[in-house]
PDB file of C-alpha atoms and ligand atoms in Angstrom:
ATOM      1  CA  MET A   8      23.154 -57.353  -6.509  1.00  0.00           C
ATOM      2  CA  GLU A   9      23.674 -55.191  -3.186  1.00  0.00           C
ATOM      3  CA  LYS A  10      26.282 -52.938  -2.751  1.00  0.00           C
ATOM      4  CA  ASP A  11      26.631 -51.146   0.620  1.00  0.00           C
ATOM      5  CA  LEU A  12      27.456 -47.430   0.371  1.00  0.00           C
ATOM      6  CA  SER A  13      27.197 -45.841   4.260  1.00  0.00           C
ATOM      7  CA  ASN A  14      31.344 -45.601   4.407  1.00  0.00           C
ATOM      8  CA  TYR A  15      31.212 -43.035   1.646  1.00  0.00           C
ATOM      9  CA  ARG A  16      31.675 -40.006   3.856  1.00  0.00           C
ATOM     10  CA  LYS A  17      33.322 -36.531   3.742  1.00  0.00           C
ATOM     11  CA  SER A  18      33.842 -33.908   5.631  1.00  0.00           C
ATOM     12  CA  TYR A  19      33.066 -30.936   3.673  1.00  0.00           C
ATOM     13  CA  GLU A  20      35.574 -27.810   5.231  1.00  0.00           C
ATOM     14  CA  LYS A  21      36.626 -25.561   2.447  1.00  0.00           C
ATOM     15  CA  GLY A  22      34.310 -22.995   2.721  1.00  0.00           C
ATOM     16  CA  GLU A  23      31.693 -20.667   4.979  1.00  0.00           C
ATOM     17  CA  LEU A  24      28.651 -18.464   3.654  1.00  0.00           C
ATOM     18  CA  LEU A  25      27.399 -15.906   5.890  1.00  0.00           C
ATOM     19  CA  ILE A  26      24.801 -13.671   4.888  1.00  0.00           C
ATOM     20  CA  LYS A  27      26.857 -10.796   6.202  1.00  0.00           C
ATOM     21  CA  ASP A  28      29.467 -11.936   3.153  1.00  0.00           C
ATOM     22  CA  VAL A  29      26.593 -12.383   0.171  1.00  0.00           C
ATOM     23  CA  PRO A  30      25.784  -9.415  -2.341  1.00  0.00           C
ATOM     24  CA  GLU A  31      21.864  -8.051  -2.536  1.00  0.00           C
ATOM     25  CA  ASN A  32      21.732  -9.556  -6.203  1.00  0.00           C
ATOM     26  CA  PRO A  33      22.246 -13.441  -6.416  1.00  0.00           C
ATOM     27  CA  MET A  34      23.794 -12.986  -9.519  1.00  0.00           C
ATOM     28  CA  GLU A  35      26.836 -11.362  -8.169  1.00  0.00           C
ATOM     29  CA  LEU A  36      27.242 -13.985  -6.009  1.00  0.00           C
ATOM     30  CA  PHE A  37      27.101 -17.065  -8.885  1.00  0.00           C
ATOM     31  CA  GLN A  38      29.202 -15.112 -10.859  1.00  0.00           C
ATOM     32  CA  ASN A  39      31.651 -15.145  -7.643  1.00  0.00           C
ATOM     33  CA  TRP A  40      31.031 -18.786  -7.751  1.00  0.00           C
ATOM     34  CA  PHE A  41      31.431 -18.929 -10.780  1.00  0.00           C
ATOM     35  CA  TYR A  42      34.927 -17.380 -11.430  1.00  0.00           C
ATOM     36  CA  GLU A  43      36.131 -18.981  -8.360  1.00  0.00           C
ATOM     37  CA  MET A  44      35.463 -22.564 -10.712  1.00  0.00           C
ATOM     38  CA  ASP A  45      36.380 -21.221 -13.915  1.00  0.00           C
ATOM     39  CA  HIS A  46      40.027 -20.434 -12.546  1.00  0.00           C
ATOM     40  CA  PHE A  47      40.583 -22.857 -10.081  1.00  0.00           C
ATOM     41  CA  PHE A  48      38.426 -26.029 -11.765  1.00  0.00           C
ATOM     42  CA  PRO A  49      37.928 -25.502 -15.592  1.00  0.00           C
ATOM     43  CA  GLU A  50      38.487 -28.897 -16.690  1.00  0.00           C
ATOM     44  CA  THR A  51      35.366 -30.133 -14.742  1.00  0.00           C
ATOM     45  CA  GLU A  52      32.668 -28.319 -16.621  1.00  0.00           C
ATOM     46  CA  PRO A  53      31.713 -26.052 -13.917  1.00  0.00           C
ATOM     47  CA  ASN A  54      29.167 -24.436 -17.263  1.00  0.00           C
ATOM     48  CA  ALA A  55      27.319 -27.965 -16.975  1.00  0.00           C
ATOM     49  CA  MET A  56      23.977 -27.487 -14.791  1.00  0.00           C
ATOM     50  CA  THR A  57      21.374 -29.952 -13.971  1.00  0.00           C
ATOM     51  CA  LEU A  58      17.814 -28.723 -16.004  1.00  0.00           C
ATOM     52  CA  ALA A  59      14.540 -29.828 -14.315  1.00  0.00           C
ATOM     53  CA  THR A  60      11.402 -29.498 -15.741  1.00  0.00           C
ATOM     54  CA  PHE A  61       7.682 -31.331 -15.447  1.00  0.00           C
ATOM     55  CA  GLY A  62       6.633 -33.612 -17.952  1.00  0.00           C
ATOM     56  CA  ALA A  63       3.255 -34.780 -19.462  1.00  0.00           C
ATOM     57  CA  ASP A  64       3.646 -37.788 -17.863  1.00  0.00           C
ATOM     58  CA  GLY A  65       3.500 -36.371 -14.340  1.00  0.00           C
ATOM     59  CA  PHE A  66       7.457 -36.739 -13.557  1.00  0.00           C
ATOM     60  CA  PRO A  67       9.963 -34.632 -13.317  1.00  0.00           C
ATOM     61  CA  LYS A  68      12.636 -35.268 -15.411  1.00  0.00           C
ATOM     62  CA  CYS A  69      16.631 -33.933 -15.129  1.00  0.00           C
ATOM     63  CA  ARG A  70      18.960 -33.680 -17.158  1.00  0.00           C
ATOM     64  CA  ILE A  71      22.444 -32.026 -17.691  1.00  0.00           C
ATOM     65  CA  VAL A  72      22.927 -28.778 -20.708  1.00  0.00           C
ATOM     66  CA  LEU A  73      25.896 -26.710 -20.415  1.00  0.00           C
ATOM     67  CA  LEU A  74      25.118 -22.835 -19.923  1.00  0.00           C
ATOM     68  CA  LYS A  75      25.960 -20.461 -22.828  1.00  0.00           C
ATOM     69  CA  LYS A  76      25.640 -17.633 -21.380  1.00  0.00           C
ATOM     70  CA  TYR A  77      24.207 -15.424 -17.892  1.00  0.00           C
ATOM     71  CA  THR A  78      22.884 -11.746 -17.320  1.00  0.00           C
ATOM     72  CA  TYR A  79      21.656  -9.875 -14.647  1.00  0.00           C
ATOM     73  CA  GLU A  80      18.347 -11.422 -16.112  1.00  0.00           C
ATOM     74  CA  GLY A  81      19.036 -15.212 -16.501  1.00  0.00           C
ATOM     75  CA  PHE A  82      20.470 -18.191 -17.793  1.00  0.00           C
ATOM     76  CA  ILE A  83      21.363 -19.254 -21.257  1.00  0.00           C
ATOM     77  CA  PHE A  84      21.362 -22.769 -22.864  1.00  0.00           C
ATOM     78  CA  PHE A  85      20.722 -24.428 -26.047  1.00  0.00           C
ATOM     79  CA  THR A  86      18.910 -27.139 -26.790  1.00  0.00           C
ATOM     80  CA  ASN A  87      16.397 -28.905 -29.677  1.00  0.00           C
ATOM     81  CA  TYR A  88      12.938 -27.324 -29.100  1.00  0.00           C
ATOM     82  CA  ASN A  89      10.900 -30.030 -30.128  1.00  0.00           C
ATOM     83  CA  SER A  90      13.126 -32.208 -27.554  1.00  0.00           C
ATOM     84  CA  GLU A  91      11.538 -34.086 -24.599  1.00  0.00           C
ATOM     85  CA  LYS A  92      12.519 -31.282 -22.259  1.00  0.00           C
ATOM     86  CA  GLY A  93      11.477 -28.269 -25.274  1.00  0.00           C
ATOM     87  CA  LYS A  94       7.972 -30.028 -24.920  1.00  0.00           C
ATOM     88  CA  SER A  95       8.036 -29.962 -21.214  1.00  0.00           C
ATOM     89  CA  ILE A  96       9.263 -26.436 -21.475  1.00  0.00           C
ATOM     90  CA  ALA A  97       6.379 -25.116 -23.306  1.00  0.00           C
ATOM     91  CA  ALA A  98       3.523 -27.381 -21.740  1.00  0.00           C
ATOM     92  CA  ASN A  99       4.683 -25.567 -18.277  1.00  0.00           C
ATOM     93  CA  PRO A 100       8.172 -23.043 -18.231  1.00  0.00           C
ATOM     94  CA  ASN A 101       8.780 -23.550 -14.624  1.00  0.00           C
ATOM     95  CA  VAL A 102      12.062 -25.620 -14.348  1.00  0.00           C
ATOM     96  CA  CYS A 103      15.063 -25.831 -12.251  1.00  0.00           C
ATOM     97  CA  LEU A 104      18.493 -25.709 -13.012  1.00  0.00           C
ATOM     98  CA  SER A 105      21.049 -26.633 -10.598  1.00  0.00           C
ATOM     99  CA  PHE A 106      24.974 -26.740 -10.439  1.00  0.00           C
ATOM    100  CA  PHE A 107      27.008 -29.251  -7.916  1.00  0.00           C
ATOM    101  CA  TRP A 108      30.806 -27.854  -7.884  1.00  0.00           C
ATOM    102  CA  ASN A 109      32.392 -30.335  -6.499  1.00  0.00           C
ATOM    103  CA  GLY A 110      36.255 -28.881  -6.113  1.00  0.00           C
ATOM    104  CA  ALA A 111      34.538 -26.033  -4.058  1.00  0.00           C
ATOM    105  CA  GLU A 112      31.982 -28.167  -1.883  1.00  0.00           C
ATOM    106  CA  ARG A 113      29.268 -25.864  -3.604  1.00  0.00           C
ATOM    107  CA  GLN A 114      25.587 -26.764  -4.764  1.00  0.00           C
ATOM    108  CA  ILE A 115      23.144 -23.942  -6.452  1.00  0.00           C
ATOM    109  CA  ILE A 116      19.808 -24.550  -7.063  1.00  0.00           C
ATOM    110  CA  ILE A 117      17.587 -21.772  -9.073  1.00  0.00           C
ATOM    111  CA  LYS A 118      13.804 -22.300  -9.568  1.00  0.00           C
ATOM    112  CA  GLY A 119      12.617 -20.074 -12.433  1.00  0.00           C
ATOM    113  CA  LYS A 120      10.596 -19.600 -16.010  1.00  0.00           C
ATOM    114  CA  ALA A 121      12.124 -20.976 -18.840  1.00  0.00           C
ATOM    115  CA  GLU A 122      11.647 -18.254 -22.200  1.00  0.00           C
ATOM    116  CA  LYS A 123      12.681 -18.888 -25.870  1.00  0.00           C
ATOM    117  CA  ILE A 124      15.280 -16.002 -26.382  1.00  0.00           C
ATOM    118  CA  ALA A 125      15.470 -14.173 -29.663  1.00  0.00           C
ATOM    119  CA  GLU A 126      15.940 -15.842 -33.119  1.00  0.00           C
ATOM    120  CA  ASN A 127      18.594 -13.570 -34.059  1.00  0.00           C
ATOM    121  CA  LEU A 128      20.898 -14.671 -30.224  1.00  0.00           C
ATOM    122  CA  SER A 129      20.062 -17.608 -31.404  1.00  0.00           C
ATOM    123  CA  ASP A 130      21.506 -17.319 -35.166  1.00  0.00           C
ATOM    124  CA  GLY A 131      23.890 -15.205 -33.328  1.00  0.00           C
ATOM    125  CA  TYR A 132      25.382 -18.670 -31.331  1.00  0.00           C
ATOM    126  CA  PHE A 133      24.792 -21.669 -33.848  1.00  0.00           C
ATOM    127  CA  GLU A 134      26.783 -19.624 -36.437  1.00  0.00           C
ATOM    128  CA  SER A 135      29.840 -19.765 -33.506  1.00  0.00           C
ATOM    129  CA  ARG A 136      29.646 -23.263 -33.261  1.00  0.00           C
ATOM    130  CA  PRO A 137      31.818 -25.338 -34.995  1.00  0.00           C
ATOM    131  CA  ARG A 138      30.507 -27.019 -38.552  1.00  0.00           C
ATOM    132  CA  GLY A 139      30.227 -30.597 -37.025  1.00  0.00           C
ATOM    133  CA  SER A 140      28.255 -29.171 -33.947  1.00  0.00           C
ATOM    134  CA  GLN A 141      25.645 -27.490 -36.721  1.00  0.00           C
ATOM    135  CA  LEU A 142      25.075 -30.857 -38.694  1.00  0.00           C
ATOM    136  CA  GLY A 143      24.493 -32.551 -36.268  1.00  0.00           C
ATOM    137  CA  ALA A 144      21.425 -30.155 -34.512  1.00  0.00           C
ATOM    138  CA  LEU A 145      20.179 -30.498 -38.161  1.00  0.00           C
ATOM    139  CA  ILE A 146      20.288 -34.242 -38.290  1.00  0.00           C
ATOM    140  CA  SER A 147      19.114 -34.961 -34.810  1.00  0.00           C
ATOM    141  CA  ASN A 148      15.406 -35.583 -34.004  1.00  0.00           C
ATOM    142  CA  GLN A 149      16.595 -35.362 -30.158  1.00  0.00           C
ATOM    143  CA  SER A 150      14.746 -37.460 -28.161  1.00  0.00           C
ATOM    144  CA  GLU A 151      13.232 -39.143 -30.174  1.00  0.00           C
ATOM    145  CA  PRO A 152      14.210 -43.515 -31.087  1.00  0.00           C
ATOM    146  CA  ILE A 153      16.050 -44.165 -34.134  1.00  0.00           C
ATOM    147  CA  GLU A 154      16.974 -47.349 -35.500  1.00  0.00           C
ATOM    148  CA  SER A 155      20.713 -47.299 -35.243  1.00  0.00           C
ATOM    149  CA  ARG A 156      23.716 -45.474 -35.330  1.00  0.00           C
ATOM    150  CA  GLU A 157      25.025 -46.046 -38.531  1.00  0.00           C
ATOM    151  CA  VAL A 158      21.559 -43.759 -39.712  1.00  0.00           C
ATOM    152  CA  LEU A 159      23.151 -41.167 -37.950  1.00  0.00           C
ATOM    153  CA  ASP A 160      26.741 -41.400 -39.397  1.00  0.00           C
ATOM    154  CA  GLU A 161      25.239 -42.007 -42.739  1.00  0.00           C
ATOM    155  CA  GLN A 162      23.220 -38.664 -42.157  1.00  0.00           C
ATOM    156  CA  LEU A 163      25.976 -36.841 -41.376  1.00  0.00           C
ATOM    157  CA  LYS A 164      28.486 -37.942 -44.525  1.00  0.00           C
ATOM    158  CA  LEU A 165      25.193 -37.006 -47.013  1.00  0.00           C
ATOM    159  CA  LEU A 166      24.722 -33.463 -44.894  1.00  0.00           C
ATOM    160  CA  GLU A 167      28.387 -33.020 -44.727  1.00  0.00           C
ATOM    161  CA  ALA A 168      28.665 -33.555 -48.838  1.00  0.00           C
ATOM    162  CA  GLN A 169      25.369 -31.386 -49.517  1.00  0.00           C
ATOM    163  CA  TYR A 170      26.703 -28.270 -47.070  1.00  0.00           C
ATOM    164  CA  GLU A 171      30.521 -28.526 -48.198  1.00  0.00           C
ATOM    165  CA  GLY A 172      31.298 -24.954 -48.989  1.00  0.00           C
ATOM    166  CA  LYS A 173      28.309 -23.209 -48.035  1.00  0.00           C
ATOM    167  CA  GLU A 174      26.750 -22.081 -44.578  1.00  0.00           C
ATOM    168  CA  ILE A 175      24.816 -24.042 -42.560  1.00  0.00           C
ATOM    169  CA  PRO A 176      21.124 -22.561 -41.412  1.00  0.00           C
ATOM    170  CA  ARG A 177      20.317 -22.411 -37.971  1.00  0.00           C
ATOM    171  CA  PRO A 178      16.913 -24.837 -37.982  1.00  0.00           C
ATOM    172  CA  ASP A 179      13.869 -23.166 -36.555  1.00  0.00           C
ATOM    173  CA  TYR A 180      13.751 -26.579 -34.017  1.00  0.00           C
ATOM    174  CA  TRP A 181      16.984 -25.495 -32.348  1.00  0.00           C
ATOM    175  CA  GLY A 182      18.249 -22.462 -30.494  1.00  0.00           C
ATOM    176  CA  GLY A 183      18.275 -21.135 -27.013  1.00  0.00           C
ATOM    177  CA  TYR A 184      16.506 -20.340 -23.825  1.00  0.00           C
ATOM    178  CA  ILE A 185      16.685 -18.381 -20.849  1.00  0.00           C
ATOM    179  CA  VAL A 186      15.394 -19.241 -17.731  1.00  0.00           C
ATOM    180  CA  LYS A 187      14.914 -16.054 -15.662  1.00  0.00           C
ATOM    181  CA  PRO A 188      15.080 -16.860 -11.806  1.00  0.00           C
ATOM    182  CA  ILE A 189      13.178 -16.591  -8.513  1.00  0.00           C
ATOM    183  CA  GLU A 190      15.124 -18.244  -6.183  1.00  0.00           C
ATOM    184  CA  PHE A 191      18.372 -19.163  -5.538  1.00  0.00           C
ATOM    185  CA  GLU A 192      19.496 -21.627  -3.252  1.00  0.00           C
ATOM    186  CA  PHE A 193      23.339 -20.857  -2.292  1.00  0.00           C
ATOM    187  CA  TRP A 194      24.908 -24.175  -0.056  1.00  0.00           C
ATOM    188  CA  GLN A 195      28.117 -24.003   1.262  1.00  0.00           C
ATOM    189  CA  GLY A 196      29.360 -27.672   2.824  1.00  0.00           C
ATOM    190  CA  ARG A 197      30.409 -27.506   5.945  1.00  0.00           C
ATOM    191  CA  PRO A 198      32.217 -29.989   9.054  1.00  0.00           C
ATOM    192  CA  ASN A 199      29.335 -31.887  11.217  1.00  0.00           C
ATOM    193  CA  ARG A 200      26.665 -31.722   8.117  1.00  0.00           C
ATOM    194  CA  LEU A 201      25.668 -28.164   9.247  1.00  0.00           C
ATOM    195  CA  HIS A 202      26.290 -26.756   6.038  1.00  0.00           C
ATOM    196  CA  ASP A 203      25.304 -22.804   5.246  1.00  0.00           C
ATOM    197  CA  ARG A 204      22.379 -22.749   3.018  1.00  0.00           C
ATOM    198  CA  ILE A 205      21.615 -18.682   1.965  1.00  0.00           C
ATOM    199  CA  GLN A 206      18.524 -18.465  -0.066  1.00  0.00           C
ATOM    200  CA  TYR A 207      17.114 -15.184  -2.396  1.00  0.00           C
ATOM    201  CA  LYS A 208      13.481 -15.196  -3.474  1.00  0.00           C
ATOM    202  CA  LEU A 209      12.114 -12.761  -5.852  1.00  0.00           C
ATOM    203  CA  ASP A 210       9.230 -11.114  -4.525  1.00  0.00           C
ATOM    204  CA  GLN A 211       6.158  -9.157  -6.448  1.00  0.00           C
ATOM    205  CA  ASN A 212       7.967  -5.629  -6.870  1.00  0.00           C
ATOM    206  CA  TYR A 213      10.759  -7.759  -7.654  1.00  0.00           C
ATOM    207  CA  ASN A 214      13.219  -7.242  -4.571  1.00  0.00           C
ATOM    208  CA  TRP A 215      14.907 -10.256  -3.516  1.00  0.00           C
ATOM    209  CA  HIS A 216      14.782 -11.401  -0.003  1.00  0.00           C
ATOM    210  CA  ILE A 217      17.622 -13.256   1.617  1.00  0.00           C
ATOM    211  CA  ALA A 218      17.135 -16.221   4.063  1.00  0.00           C
ATOM    212  CA  ARG A 219      19.242 -18.287   6.374  1.00  0.00           C
ATOM    213  CA  LEU A 220      17.576 -22.455   6.150  1.00  0.00           C
ATOM    214  CA  SER A 221      18.498 -24.564   8.227  1.00  0.00           C
ATOM    215  CA  PRO A 222      20.593 -27.436   6.607  1.00  0.00           C
TER     216      PRO A 222
HETATM  217  C1  FMN I 329      27.565 -32.578 -20.009  1.00  0.00           C
HETATM  218  C2  FMN I 329      26.915 -32.770 -21.136  1.00  0.00           C
HETATM  219  C3  FMN I 329      26.384 -31.543 -21.739  1.00  0.00           C
HETATM  220  C4  FMN I 329      25.316 -31.716 -22.555  1.00  0.00           C
HETATM  221  N1  FMN I 329      24.325 -30.643 -23.155  1.00  0.00           N
HETATM  222  C5  FMN I 329      23.383 -30.462 -23.618  1.00  0.00           C
HETATM  223  C6  FMN I 329      22.997 -29.224 -23.887  1.00  0.00           C
HETATM  224  O1  FMN I 329      24.422 -28.269 -24.052  1.00  0.00           O
HETATM  225  N2  FMN I 329      22.023 -28.811 -24.733  1.00  0.00           N
HETATM  226  C7  FMN I 329      21.234 -30.387 -25.264  1.00  0.00           C
HETATM  227  O2  FMN I 329      19.896 -29.957 -26.043  1.00  0.00           O
HETATM  228  N3  FMN I 329      21.555 -31.036 -24.439  1.00  0.00           N
HETATM  229  C8  FMN I 329      22.650 -31.663 -23.669  1.00  0.00           C
HETATM  230  N4  FMN I 329      23.239 -32.984 -23.102  1.00  0.00           N
HETATM  231  C9  FMN I 329      22.426 -33.160 -22.947  1.00  0.00           C
HETATM  232  C10 FMN I 329      21.513 -33.570 -22.553  1.00  0.00           C
HETATM  233  O3  FMN I 329      21.561 -34.171 -20.892  1.00  0.00           O
HETATM  234  C11 FMN I 329      19.998 -35.334 -22.969  1.00  0.00           C
HETATM  235  O4  FMN I 329      20.495 -36.019 -22.951  1.00  0.00           O
HETATM  236  C12 FMN I 329      19.395 -34.506 -24.200  1.00  0.00           C
HETATM  237  O5  FMN I 329      19.010 -32.960 -24.332  1.00  0.00           O
HETATM  238  C13 FMN I 329      17.858 -34.832 -24.337  1.00  0.00           C
HETATM  239  O6  FMN I 329      17.200 -34.491 -23.327  1.00  0.00           O
HETATM  240  P1  FMN I 329      16.049 -34.883 -23.285  1.00  0.00           P
HETATM  241  O7  FMN I 329      15.496 -35.828 -23.963  1.00  0.00           O
HETATM  242  O8  FMN I 329      14.965 -34.954 -22.181  1.00  0.00           O
HETATM  243  O9  FMN I 329      15.171 -33.366 -23.990  1.00  0.00           O
HETATM  244  C14 FMN I 329      24.445 -33.035 -22.629  1.00  0.00           C
HETATM  245  C15 FMN I 329      24.677 -33.589 -21.867  1.00  0.00           C
HETATM  246  C16 FMN I 329      25.545 -34.158 -21.248  1.00  0.00           C
HETATM  247  C17 FMN I 329      26.141 -35.353 -19.932  1.00  0.00           C
END
């Protein structure tokens, strides 16, 4: 099989990113960009982000997870703590998040350290989920092989009956992580491949240092 994609070519012309315009705190720039995506392109799931972890096999692995909250402290997503990503984070909490916001011709890359959030916060979010998603979390041994699709559907029926009219408890293997950032790169596509790349790096005194990177 062969398919030549060399004529896939797009000029990025929607914006610019200049050091004189950026805030001292990168979370504020994240928030400004996120607001724009949320306003102009909400149907594109701007809160979908790539999470990269290091596996025990020495390979990095990327997958999409949904950003459910951000604060000055970091970025929160929810998952199964026993999943492949959960095991990888337990062994090495250094992770990378990235957002590709095609509509605005922007990319954000964030290096940081992942840690579990407090149990009561995971409880609070779990309670806010639709019952179907709550049961899904109970049923899925995320990342483990299963015999068939039918196994999941049958377990869903069983648990629907078991929990009818009852509150569904959050399983202790399911909850949130917060990624506390140590480095950001904000990328704005520009014409002629001369893109704007602004980097923020956290120093030991928790001050952010801003630099322009060559495209
Ligand atoms: C749009 C989208 C959103 C997703 N959101 C989540 C999420 O919030 N949490 C999660 O655990 N998996 C989510 N997934 C599934 C993950 O990409 C992945 O398949 C799963 O977490 C298992 O990954 P792992 O085996 O590397 O641990 C999402 C996938 C897509 C495509």
